[in-house]
Amino acid sequence: MIETSCIELSRSALGRNVRYLKRRLGPGVRLTSVVKGNAYGHGIDVFVPLAEEAGVRSFAVFSAEEAQAVVAARTRRRTEVTIMGAADPAAIEWAVAEGVSFYVFDLGRLEAAAETAARVGAPARVHLELETGMHRLGLEAGDLEPAVELLRACADRFVVEGVSTHFAGAESIANHVRIERQIGVFHERLAWLEARGVKPRYRHAACSAAALVYPETVLDMARIGIAQYGYWPSQETRMRVALERGEPGARRFVDPLKRVISWKSRVMALKRVAAGEFVGYGSSYLANTPRRVAIVPVGYASGFTRRLSNRGRVLIRGRRHAVIGLVNMNMITVDVTEARDVRVGDEVVLIGRQKSRDISVSSFSEMSQFLNYEMLVRLPREIPRRVVP
Ligand SMILES: *Cc1c(COP(=O)(O)O)cnc(C)c1O
């Protein structure tokens, strides 16, 4: 089979990110690597062993399926795995038997955990997720009393791995008041639980953005997703870290986060287009002057978002070239008029570095701060992943 594109993961970039983040978190704080969404598109099976090499010993995912993928990929039996979201009764049973921990965000799941632990003959390792103001998942204030009663009544069936919460948008100053309120509520309820004998191994609340801009939210553990892959949660987070380092000039700010992923393809065909002709479907791109166009075999089916129609950039022979026309299902068209030396078979960098130039997911545009997350997570499983130094 001919590969239309491939993804490379950089061992050294991940190592540097993990070292930087651990330094920021401080001594004794556990870094849990969030690998939901197929490790933000990086590929759980390749990413997990690489993160273990970098010293990570704990992973968090959304679903039980993902937890199973992490268990299959880990190279150390004691590497810990946590399910933060979906798990049906069969998955809870698997998790208890396997020693995989999971979030408890309602009383029903706590009861199910107790029953399962009794049946399986092993303790349920739980993280009590508290509702503090995001209004998504979490035990409400009124759930805490019955939860504590159940934990007391079935003490031998539980290990309380954690008490946690999640912030509603720590990457934006616009949410500052809401985040501060959540921090306050979390500490109150945590104190309430601790006063009633609930002693979690880890108290945790921070995601990447919170860990970077609200250091007081880093308690015993931080759940780091996007930053370990080398991306800032938002431009704002990046600016705030740059300012704090006394290096406000974006040019002089040496980015401590290194992109782990590169995504590459090759020029499949070249074509000349006469002035006055449209390129591709419809009339979204008109050649005002004669153009030379390279056709590259990636499209929205391979995760190259349609929003990059007439907007994206790729690298060929160390130079940036514009995506022109609409992104198709399996192809994009790139303007290479100024680069006469471009040939069929030349490497095309969609994300990554070529010579001295760099294309990052976020440099695609400032359209949306969530473009990083979304674009990465859509990289299909079928694209082969390899590790590079
Ligand atoms: C996704 C997720 C994280 C990680 O978020 P990042 O912004 O990628 O660091 C942390 N905690 C929970 C509950 C999550 O769902």
Coordinates of C-alpha atoms and ligand atoms in Angstrom, one line a residue:
M1 CA 0.0 0.0 0.0
I2 CA 1.2 3.5 -0.8
E3 CA 1.1 5.9 2.1
T4 CA -0.5 9.2 1.2
S5 CA 0.9 10.7 4.4
C6 CA 2.7 9.8 7.6
I7 CA 3.0 11.1 11.2
E8 CA 6.2 11.3 13.1
L9 CA 6.5 11.6 16.9
S10 CA 9.6 13.2 18.3
R11 CA 11.1 11.5 21.4
S12 CA 13.3 14.4 22.3
A13 CA 10.4 17.0 22.0
L14 CA 8.2 15.0 24.3
G15 CA 11.1 14.5 26.8
R16 CA 11.7 18.3 26.9
N17 CA 8.0 19.1 27.4
V18 CA 7.6 16.6 30.2
R19 CA 10.8 17.9 31.9
Y20 CA 9.6 21.5 31.5
L21 CA 6.1 20.7 32.8
K22 CA 7.4 18.7 35.8
R23 CA 9.7 21.5 36.7
R24 CA 6.7 23.9 36.6
L25 CA 4.5 21.6 38.6
G26 CA 7.2 21.3 41.3
P27 CA 8.7 18.5 43.2
G28 CA 6.4 15.7 44.4
V29 CA 3.6 16.6 42.1
R30 CA 2.3 13.8 39.9
L31 CA 1.9 14.5 36.2
T32 CA -0.9 12.5 34.6
S33 CA -0.7 12.4 30.9
V34 CA -4.1 12.9 29.3
V35 CA -4.3 10.6 26.2
K36 CA -8.1 10.8 25.4
G37 CA -8.9 11.3 21.7
N38 CA -6.3 8.7 20.7
A39 CA -3.7 10.8 22.5
Y40 CA -4.9 14.0 20.8
G41 CA -4.4 12.3 17.5
H42 CA -0.8 11.2 18.3
G43 CA -1.8 7.5 18.6
I44 CA -2.2 5.8 22.0
D45 CA -0.1 2.8 21.0
V46 CA 2.9 4.8 20.0
F47 CA 2.6 7.7 22.4
V48 CA 2.1 5.8 25.7
P49 CA 5.5 3.9 25.5
L50 CA 7.2 7.2 24.5
A51 CA 5.7 9.0 27.4
E52 CA 6.8 6.2 29.7
E53 CA 10.3 6.7 28.4
A54 CA 10.0 10.3 29.3
G55 CA 9.2 9.3 32.9
V56 CA 5.4 9.4 32.9
R57 CA 3.8 6.8 35.0
S58 CA 0.1 7.8 34.9
F59 CA -2.4 8.2 32.1
A60 CA -6.0 9.5 31.9
V61 CA -8.5 8.8 29.2
F62 CA -12.2 9.4 28.6
S63 CA -13.5 6.0 27.9
A64 CA -13.0 2.4 28.9
E65 CA -12.0 1.5 25.3
E66 CA -9.2 4.0 25.5
A67 CA -8.2 2.7 28.9
Q68 CA -7.9 -0.8 27.3
A69 CA -5.7 0.7 24.6
V70 CA -3.4 2.2 27.2
V71 CA -3.2 -1.0 29.2
A72 CA -2.3 -2.8 25.9
A73 CA 0.3 -0.2 25.0
R74 CA 2.0 0.4 28.4
T75 CA 5.4 -1.2 28.9
R76 CA 5.3 -1.1 32.7
R77 CA 2.7 -3.1 34.5
R78 CA 2.6 -0.5 37.3
T79 CA 1.8 2.5 35.0
E80 CA -1.5 3.8 36.2
V81 CA -4.6 4.4 34.1
T82 CA -7.7 6.4 34.9
I83 CA -11.0 6.6 33.1
M84 CA -12.4 10.1 33.4
G85 CA -15.7 9.5 31.6
A86 CA -17.7 6.7 30.0
A87 CA -17.7 3.2 31.3
D88 CA -20.6 0.8 31.2
P89 CA -21.1 -2.0 33.9
A90 CA -18.9 -4.4 32.0
A91 CA -16.2 -1.8 31.7
I92 CA -16.4 -1.1 35.4
E93 CA -15.9 -4.7 36.1
W94 CA -12.9 -4.8 33.8
A95 CA -11.4 -1.7 35.5
V96 CA -11.8 -3.1 39.0
A97 CA -10.2 -6.4 38.0
E98 CA -7.4 -4.7 36.2
G99 CA -6.7 -2.1 38.9
V100 CA -7.7 0.7 36.6
S101 CA -9.1 3.7 38.5
F102 CA -12.2 5.6 37.3
Y103 CA -14.1 8.8 38.1
V104 CA -17.2 8.7 40.2
F105 CA -19.5 11.6 39.3
D106 CA -22.8 10.3 40.6
L107 CA -24.1 8.1 43.4
G108 CA -25.2 5.4 41.0
R109 CA -21.7 4.8 39.8
L110 CA -20.4 4.7 43.4
E111 CA -23.0 2.0 44.3
A112 CA -22.1 0.1 41.1
A113 CA -18.4 0.3 42.1
A114 CA -19.1 -1.1 45.5
E115 CA -21.1 -4.0 44.1
T116 CA -18.5 -4.7 41.5
A117 CA -15.7 -4.7 44.0
A118 CA -17.5 -7.2 46.1
R119 CA -18.2 -9.5 43.2
V120 CA -14.7 -9.2 41.7
G121 CA -12.9 -9.5 45.0
A122 CA -10.7 -6.4 44.5
P123 CA -11.1 -2.8 45.6
A124 CA -12.6 -0.2 43.2
R125 CA -10.1 2.6 42.7
V126 CA -12.1 5.7 42.5
H127 CA -11.7 9.4 42.0
L128 CA -14.5 11.4 43.4
E129 CA -15.2 14.1 40.9
L130 CA -16.8 17.2 42.4
E131 CA -19.2 19.6 40.7
T132 CA -17.8 23.0 41.4
G133 CA -19.3 25.2 38.8
M134 CA -18.6 23.8 35.3
H135 CA -22.0 22.0 35.4
R136 CA -21.0 19.1 33.4
L137 CA -20.1 16.0 35.5
G138 CA -19.5 15.8 39.2
L139 CA -21.0 15.0 42.6
E140 CA -23.3 17.8 43.7
A141 CA -23.1 19.2 47.3
G142 CA -26.1 17.1 48.3
D143 CA -24.4 13.9 47.0
L144 CA -21.5 14.2 49.4
E145 CA -23.2 13.0 52.6
P146 CA -24.5 9.8 51.1
A147 CA -21.2 9.2 49.3
V148 CA -19.3 9.4 52.5
E149 CA -21.7 7.0 54.2
L150 CA -21.3 4.5 51.4
L151 CA -17.5 4.9 51.5
R152 CA -17.6 4.3 55.2
A153 CA -20.0 1.3 55.1
C154 CA -17.9 -0.4 52.4
A155 CA -14.5 0.9 53.3
D156 CA -12.7 -2.3 52.3
R157 CA -14.2 -2.2 48.8
F158 CA -12.7 1.2 47.9
V159 CA -9.4 2.9 47.4
V160 CA -10.0 6.6 47.1
E161 CA -7.3 7.4 44.5
G162 CA -8.4 11.0 44.1
V163 CA -10.8 13.9 44.7
S164 CA -11.0 16.1 41.6
T165 CA -12.7 18.8 39.7
H166 CA -12.4 20.4 36.3
F167 CA -12.4 24.1 35.4
A168 CA -14.7 25.7 32.9
G169 CA -12.1 27.4 30.7
A170 CA -8.8 28.2 32.5
E171 CA -7.2 29.2 29.2
S172 CA -9.1 32.5 29.0
I173 CA -9.0 35.4 31.4
A174 CA -12.6 36.0 30.4
N175 CA -13.5 33.1 32.8
H176 CA -11.3 34.3 35.6
V177 CA -14.1 35.0 38.1
R178 CA -15.8 31.7 37.4
I179 CA -12.5 29.8 37.9
E180 CA -11.7 31.6 41.1
R181 CA -15.1 30.6 42.4
Q182 CA -14.6 27.0 41.4
I183 CA -11.3 26.9 43.2
G184 CA -13.0 28.2 46.4
V185 CA -15.8 25.7 46.2
F186 CA -13.4 22.8 45.5
H187 CA -11.3 23.6 48.6
E188 CA -14.5 23.9 50.8
R189 CA -15.8 20.6 49.7
L190 CA -12.4 18.9 49.9
A191 CA -12.0 20.1 53.5
W192 CA -15.5 18.9 54.3
L193 CA -14.7 15.4 52.9
E194 CA -11.3 15.3 54.7
A195 CA -13.0 16.2 57.9
R196 CA -15.1 13.1 57.5
G197 CA -12.2 10.8 57.0
V198 CA -12.0 10.8 53.2
K199 CA -8.2 10.9 52.5
P200 CA -7.5 10.8 48.8
R201 CA -4.1 9.8 47.4
Y202 CA -4.3 12.7 45.0
R203 CA -6.2 15.9 45.1
H204 CA -6.3 17.3 41.6
A205 CA -8.0 20.0 39.6
A206 CA -5.5 21.5 37.0
C207 CA -5.5 20.8 33.3
S208 CA -2.7 22.4 31.2
A209 CA -4.0 25.9 31.3
A210 CA -4.8 25.9 35.0
A211 CA -1.3 24.4 35.8
L212 CA 0.3 27.1 33.8
V213 CA -1.6 30.2 34.9
Y214 CA -3.2 29.2 38.2
P215 CA -0.3 27.4 39.9
E216 CA -2.3 27.3 43.2
T217 CA -4.6 24.7 41.5
V218 CA -1.8 22.2 41.2
L219 CA -2.3 20.2 44.3
D220 CA -0.9 16.6 44.4
M221 CA -1.4 16.0 40.7
A222 CA -2.1 17.8 37.4
R223 CA -3.8 16.3 34.4
I224 CA -1.8 17.5 31.4
G225 CA -3.1 17.1 27.9
I226 CA -2.4 19.7 25.2
A227 CA 0.8 21.1 26.7
Q228 CA 2.7 17.8 26.8
Y229 CA 2.2 17.5 23.0
G230 CA 3.9 20.9 22.6
Y231 CA 0.9 23.2 22.2
W232 CA -0.3 26.1 24.4
P233 CA -4.0 25.8 25.4
S234 CA -4.5 29.3 24.0
Q235 CA -2.5 32.3 22.7
E236 CA -3.4 34.0 25.9
T237 CA -1.8 31.2 28.1
R238 CA 1.4 31.5 26.0
M239 CA 1.5 35.3 26.4
R240 CA 1.0 35.0 30.2
V241 CA 3.8 32.6 30.6
A242 CA 6.0 34.8 28.3
L243 CA 5.2 37.9 30.4
E244 CA 5.8 36.1 33.7
R245 CA 9.3 35.2 32.4
G246 CA 9.9 38.9 31.6
E247 CA 10.1 38.2 28.0
P248 CA 7.0 39.9 26.5
G249 CA 8.5 40.2 23.0
A250 CA 7.1 37.2 21.2
R251 CA 10.3 37.1 19.1
R252 CA 12.6 36.8 22.1
F253 CA 10.4 34.3 24.0
V254 CA 12.1 30.9 23.6
D255 CA 9.1 28.6 23.5
P256 CA 9.7 25.9 26.2
L257 CA 7.1 23.7 24.5
K258 CA 8.2 21.7 21.5
R259 CA 5.8 20.2 19.1
V260 CA 5.9 16.4 19.2
I261 CA 4.0 15.7 16.0
S262 CA 5.0 16.1 12.4
W263 CA 2.7 15.3 9.5
K264 CA 4.1 14.8 6.0
S265 CA 3.0 13.9 2.6
R266 CA 4.4 14.2 -1.0
V267 CA 3.6 16.1 -4.1
M268 CA 1.4 13.8 -6.2
A269 CA 1.0 15.8 -9.4
L270 CA 1.8 19.3 -10.8
K271 CA -0.4 21.4 -13.1
R272 CA -0.4 24.7 -14.9
V273 CA -3.4 26.9 -14.7
A274 CA -4.0 29.7 -17.1
A275 CA -5.1 33.2 -16.0
G276 CA -8.9 33.5 -15.6
E277 CA -9.4 29.8 -14.7
F278 CA -10.8 28.6 -11.4
V279 CA -8.9 25.9 -9.4
G280 CA -10.8 22.9 -8.0
Y281 CA -14.5 22.7 -7.2
G282 CA -16.7 25.7 -7.8
S283 CA -15.3 29.2 -7.9
S284 CA -13.6 29.7 -4.6
Y285 CA -10.2 30.3 -6.2
L286 CA -9.6 32.3 -9.3
A287 CA -6.2 32.3 -10.9
N288 CA -5.7 36.0 -11.7
T289 CA -2.3 35.3 -13.3
P290 CA -0.9 32.0 -14.6
R291 CA -0.4 29.6 -11.7
R292 CA 1.6 26.4 -11.1
V293 CA -0.3 24.1 -8.7
A294 CA 0.9 21.1 -6.7
I295 CA -1.7 18.4 -5.8
V296 CA -1.1 16.8 -2.4
P297 CA -3.0 13.6 -1.4
V298 CA -4.4 14.7 1.9
G299 CA -7.9 16.1 2.5
Y300 CA -10.6 16.4 5.1
A301 CA -10.8 12.6 5.2
S302 CA -7.3 12.5 6.5
G303 CA -7.9 15.3 9.0
F304 CA -7.0 18.4 7.0
T305 CA -9.9 20.6 8.0
R306 CA -12.0 22.2 5.3
R307 CA -11.7 25.4 7.3
L308 CA -8.2 25.7 5.8
S309 CA -9.6 26.1 2.3
N310 CA -7.8 29.1 0.7
R311 CA -6.1 29.7 4.1
G312 CA -3.8 26.8 5.0
R313 CA 0.0 26.7 4.5
V314 CA 2.3 23.8 3.8
L315 CA 6.1 23.6 3.4
I316 CA 7.8 22.3 0.2
R317 CA 11.6 22.6 -0.2
G318 CA 11.8 24.7 2.9
R319 CA 9.3 27.3 1.7
R320 CA 5.8 28.2 2.7
H321 CA 3.1 27.7 0.1
A322 CA -0.6 28.6 0.2
V323 CA -3.5 26.1 0.0
I324 CA -5.7 27.4 -2.8
G325 CA -9.3 26.5 -3.4
L326 CA -11.4 24.1 -1.3
V327 CA -9.9 21.3 0.7
N328 CA -11.3 18.2 -0.9
M329 CA -12.0 14.8 0.7
N330 CA -8.6 13.4 -0.3
M331 CA -6.6 16.2 -1.9
I332 CA -5.5 19.8 -1.5
T333 CA -4.1 22.1 -4.2
V334 CA -1.1 24.3 -3.3
D335 CA 0.2 27.3 -5.2
V336 CA 3.8 26.7 -6.1
T337 CA 4.1 29.3 -8.9
E338 CA 7.0 31.0 -7.2
A339 CA 9.0 27.7 -6.7
R340 CA 10.0 26.4 -10.1
D341 CA 12.1 23.7 -8.6
V342 CA 9.2 21.8 -7.0
R343 CA 8.9 18.3 -8.4
V344 CA 6.5 15.3 -8.1
G345 CA 7.5 13.3 -5.1
D346 CA 8.8 16.3 -3.1
E347 CA 8.2 16.1 0.6
V348 CA 5.2 18.2 1.8
V349 CA 5.1 19.2 5.4
L350 CA 1.6 19.8 6.7
I351 CA 2.7 20.1 10.3
G352 CA 6.3 20.3 11.3
R353 CA 9.7 21.6 10.2
Q354 CA 11.5 21.8 6.9
K355 CA 14.9 23.4 6.7
S356 CA 14.5 26.6 8.8
R357 CA 10.7 26.9 8.4
D358 CA 8.0 25.7 10.6
I359 CA 4.3 25.0 10.3
S360 CA 2.4 24.4 13.5
V361 CA -1.3 23.5 13.8
S362 CA -1.9 26.9 15.5
S363 CA -0.1 28.8 12.8
F364 CA -2.7 27.7 10.4
S365 CA -4.6 30.6 11.7
E366 CA -5.9 32.4 14.7
M367 CA -9.4 31.4 13.7
S368 CA -10.1 29.5 16.9
Q369 CA -8.0 28.6 19.9
F370 CA -9.6 25.2 19.8
L371 CA -8.2 24.5 16.4
N372 CA -5.2 22.8 18.0
Y373 CA -7.3 20.3 19.9
E374 CA -9.7 19.7 17.1
M375 CA -7.3 19.4 14.2
L376 CA -5.0 17.0 16.2
V377 CA -7.8 14.8 17.4
R378 CA -9.1 14.3 13.9
L379 CA -5.9 12.8 12.6
P380 CA -7.2 9.4 11.5
R381 CA -5.9 6.2 13.1
E382 CA -5.0 4.8 9.7
I383 CA -2.1 7.3 9.1
P384 CA 1.0 5.4 10.1
R385 CA 2.9 6.8 13.1
R386 CA 6.6 6.4 13.6
V387 CA 9.0 7.6 16.3
V388 CA 11.9 9.8 15.4
P389 CA 14.7 11.0 17.7
Ligands
LIG1 C1 -9.1 16.8 28.6 C2 -9.0 16.9 30.0 C3 -7.8 17.4 30.6 C4 -6.6 17.9 29.9 O1 -6.9 19.2 29.3 P1 -5.7 20.0 28.5 O2 -6.3 21.3 28.3 O3 -5.5 19.3 27.2 O4 -4.5 20.0 29.4 C5 -7.8 17.4 32.0 N1 -8.9 17.0 32.8 C6 -10.0 16.6 32.2 C7 -11.1 16.1 33.1 C8 -10.1 16.5 30.8 O5 -11.3 16.1 30.3

